[in-house]
PDB file of C-alpha atoms in Angstrom:
ATOM      1  CA  UNK A  59     -16.948  -4.982   3.362  1.00  0.00           C
ATOM      2  CA  UNK A  60     -14.222  -7.587   2.853  1.00  0.00           C
ATOM      3  CA  UNK A  61     -16.270  -9.309   0.174  1.00  0.00           C
ATOM      4  CA  UNK A  62     -16.049  -6.218  -2.009  1.00  0.00           C
ATOM      5  CA  UNK A  63     -12.355  -5.506  -1.443  1.00  0.00           C
ATOM      6  CA  UNK A  64     -10.259  -8.527  -2.355  1.00  0.00           C
ATOM      7  CA  UNK A  65      -7.046  -6.744  -1.341  1.00  0.00           C
ATOM      8  CA  UNK A  66      -8.134  -6.885   2.287  1.00  0.00           C
ATOM      9  CA  UNK A  67      -8.956 -10.553   1.870  1.00  0.00           C
ATOM     10  CA  UNK A  68      -5.463 -11.101   0.458  1.00  0.00           C
ATOM     11  CA  UNK A  69      -3.958  -9.239   3.419  1.00  0.00           C
ATOM     12  CA  UNK A  70      -5.811 -11.558   5.790  1.00  0.00           C
ATOM     13  CA  UNK A  71      -4.590 -14.573   3.861  1.00  0.00           C
ATOM     14  CA  UNK A  72      -0.954 -13.397   3.718  1.00  0.00           C
ATOM     15  CA  UNK A  73       0.011 -14.654   7.215  1.00  0.00           C
ATOM     16  CA  UNK A  74      -1.547 -18.042   6.493  1.00  0.00           C
ATOM     17  CA  UNK A  75       0.287 -18.347   3.184  1.00  0.00           C
ATOM     18  CA  UNK A  76       3.523 -17.177   4.793  1.00  0.00           C
ATOM     19  CA  UNK A  77       3.092 -19.810   7.495  1.00  0.00           C
ATOM     20  CA  UNK A  78       2.600 -22.530   4.920  1.00  0.00           C
ATOM     21  CA  UNK A  79       5.678 -21.296   3.070  1.00  0.00           C
ATOM     22  CA  UNK A  80       7.783 -21.258   6.249  1.00  0.00           C
ATOM     23  CA  UNK A  81       6.582 -24.698   7.273  1.00  0.00           C
ATOM     24  CA  UNK A  82       7.039 -26.518   3.963  1.00  0.00           C
ATOM     25  CA  UNK A  83       9.170 -24.511   1.504  1.00  0.00           C
ATOM     26  CA  UNK A  84      12.010 -23.398   3.780  1.00  0.00           C
ATOM     27  CA  UNK A  85      13.033 -26.935   4.864  1.00  0.00           C
ATOM     28  CA  UNK A  86      12.722 -28.112   1.259  1.00  0.00           C
ATOM     29  CA  UNK A  87      14.936 -25.255   0.053  1.00  0.00           C
ATOM     30  CA  UNK A  88      17.404 -26.004   2.845  1.00  0.00           C
ATOM     31  CA  UNK A  89      17.726 -29.590   1.672  1.00  0.00           C
ATOM     32  CA  UNK A  90      18.195 -28.620  -1.962  1.00  0.00           C
ATOM     33  CA  UNK A  91      20.735 -25.879  -1.211  1.00  0.00           C
ATOM     34  CA  UNK A  92      22.822 -27.975   1.168  1.00  0.00           C
ATOM     35  CA  UNK A  93      23.088 -30.734  -1.420  1.00  0.00           C
ATOM     36  CA  UNK A  94      23.931 -28.302  -4.216  1.00  0.00           C
ATOM     37  CA  UNK A  95      26.589 -26.329  -2.304  1.00  0.00           C
ATOM     38  CA  UNK A  96      27.871 -29.316  -0.269  1.00  0.00           C
ATOM     39  CA  UNK A  97      27.459 -27.450   3.018  1.00  0.00           C
ATOM     40  CA  UNK A  98      26.025 -28.623   6.315  1.00  0.00           C
ATOM     41  CA  UNK A  99      23.695 -25.644   6.859  1.00  0.00           C
ATOM     42  CA  UNK A 100      22.618 -22.659   4.784  1.00  0.00           C
ATOM     43  CA  UNK A 101      19.195 -21.476   5.944  1.00  0.00           C
ATOM     44  CA  UNK A 102      19.129 -23.267   9.321  1.00  0.00           C
ATOM     45  CA  UNK A 103      21.060 -20.541  11.200  1.00  0.00           C
ATOM     46  CA  UNK A 104      18.379 -18.055  10.132  1.00  0.00           C
ATOM     47  CA  UNK A 105      15.328 -20.010  11.370  1.00  0.00           C
ATOM     48  CA  UNK A 106      14.930 -17.718  14.381  1.00  0.00           C
ATOM     49  CA  UNK A 107      15.037 -14.648  12.165  1.00  0.00           C
ATOM     50  CA  UNK A 108      12.382 -16.163   9.902  1.00  0.00           C
ATOM     51  CA  UNK A 109      10.236 -16.916  12.966  1.00  0.00           C
ATOM     52  CA  UNK A 110      10.562 -13.326  14.178  1.00  0.00           C
ATOM     53  CA  UNK A 111       9.527 -12.043  10.749  1.00  0.00           C
ATOM     54  CA  UNK A 112       6.522 -14.347  10.757  1.00  0.00           C
ATOM     55  CA  UNK A 113       5.607 -13.309  14.298  1.00  0.00           C
ATOM     56  CA  UNK A 114       5.649  -9.644  13.238  1.00  0.00           C
ATOM     57  CA  UNK A 115       3.830 -10.195   9.939  1.00  0.00           C
ATOM     58  CA  UNK A 116       0.687 -11.730  11.407  1.00  0.00           C
ATOM     59  CA  UNK A 117      -0.420  -8.931  13.762  1.00  0.00           C
ATOM     60  CA  UNK A 118       0.696  -6.254  11.312  1.00  0.00           C
ATOM     61  CA  UNK A 119      -1.489  -7.633   8.528  1.00  0.00           C
ATOM     62  CA  UNK A 120      -4.549  -8.127  10.725  1.00  0.00           C
ATOM     63  CA  UNK A 121      -4.082  -4.646  12.192  1.00  0.00           C
ATOM     64  CA  UNK A 122      -3.811  -3.201   8.671  1.00  0.00           C
ATOM     65  CA  UNK A 123      -7.029  -4.904   7.608  1.00  0.00           C
ATOM     66  CA  UNK A 124      -8.955  -3.751  10.672  1.00  0.00           C
ATOM     67  CA  UNK A 125      -7.662  -0.202  10.209  1.00  0.00           C
ATOM     68  CA  UNK A 126      -8.706  -0.127   6.556  1.00  0.00           C
ATOM     69  CA  UNK A 127     -12.164  -1.483   7.382  1.00  0.00           C
ATOM     70  CA  UNK A 128     -12.647   1.136  10.091  1.00  0.00           C
ATOM     71  CA  UNK A 129     -11.416   3.829   7.702  1.00  0.00           C
ATOM     72  CA  UNK A 130     -14.048   2.824   5.160  1.00  0.00           C
ATOM     73  CA  UNK A 131     -16.853   2.532   7.692  1.00  0.00           C
ATOM     74  CA  UNK A 132     -16.313   5.723   9.672  1.00  0.00           C
ATOM     75  CA  UNK A 133     -14.477   7.834   7.096  1.00  0.00           C
ATOM     76  CA  UNK A 134     -11.853   8.802   9.635  1.00  0.00           C
ATOM     77  CA  UNK A 135      -8.564  10.380   8.669  1.00  0.00           C
ATOM     78  CA  UNK A 136      -5.628   8.417   7.333  1.00  0.00           C
ATOM     79  CA  UNK A 137      -3.425   9.778  10.139  1.00  0.00           C
ATOM     80  CA  UNK A 138      -5.693   8.175  12.725  1.00  0.00           C
ATOM     81  CA  UNK A 139      -5.550   4.855  10.894  1.00  0.00           C
ATOM     82  CA  UNK A 140      -1.751   4.875  10.705  1.00  0.00           C
ATOM     83  CA  UNK A 141      -1.526   5.774  14.392  1.00  0.00           C
ATOM     84  CA  UNK A 142      -3.821   2.857  15.185  1.00  0.00           C
ATOM     85  CA  UNK A 143      -1.844   0.495  12.957  1.00  0.00           C
ATOM     86  CA  UNK A 144       1.515   1.511  14.349  1.00  0.00           C
ATOM     87  CA  UNK A 145       0.137   1.409  17.894  1.00  0.00           C
ATOM     88  CA  UNK A 146      -0.700  -2.256  17.335  1.00  0.00           C
ATOM     89  CA  UNK A 147       2.888  -2.874  16.271  1.00  0.00           C
ATOM     90  CA  UNK A 148       4.974  -0.604  18.507  1.00  0.00           C
ATOM     91  CA  UNK A 149       2.763   0.010  21.527  1.00  0.00           C
ATOM     92  CA  UNK A 150       2.041   3.079  23.645  1.00  0.00           C
ATOM     93  CA  UNK A 151       5.151   5.031  22.618  1.00  0.00           C
ATOM     94  CA  UNK A 152       3.940   5.580  19.093  1.00  0.00           C
ATOM     95  CA  UNK A 153       0.403   6.458  20.144  1.00  0.00           C
ATOM     96  CA  UNK A 154       1.756   9.296  22.286  1.00  0.00           C
ATOM     97  CA  UNK A 155       3.922  10.495  19.381  1.00  0.00           C
ATOM     98  CA  UNK A 156       0.881  10.585  17.095  1.00  0.00           C
ATOM     99  CA  UNK A 157      -1.008  12.879  19.420  1.00  0.00           C
TER     100      UNK A 157
END
């Protein structure tokens, strides 16, 4: 199914591309910005926040792709897919709220 829907393929590739960006572009931008503004640190204090964003992006994208594939295969309701997706992100609390 993923061969026919390139948007799902792009969603699977998004965490990989974001990881490459975080690994190579952020330090490069840090170097350029610190030289331009004559400051010691600009992006460095936010490295942990960027890591948290990346840690949340990866499972969310893979969960989205698996939910969309199961929606296409079984023709289940959109509400069920969103409950499944948000369960992957937030855990048992949201699954109970969906019921």
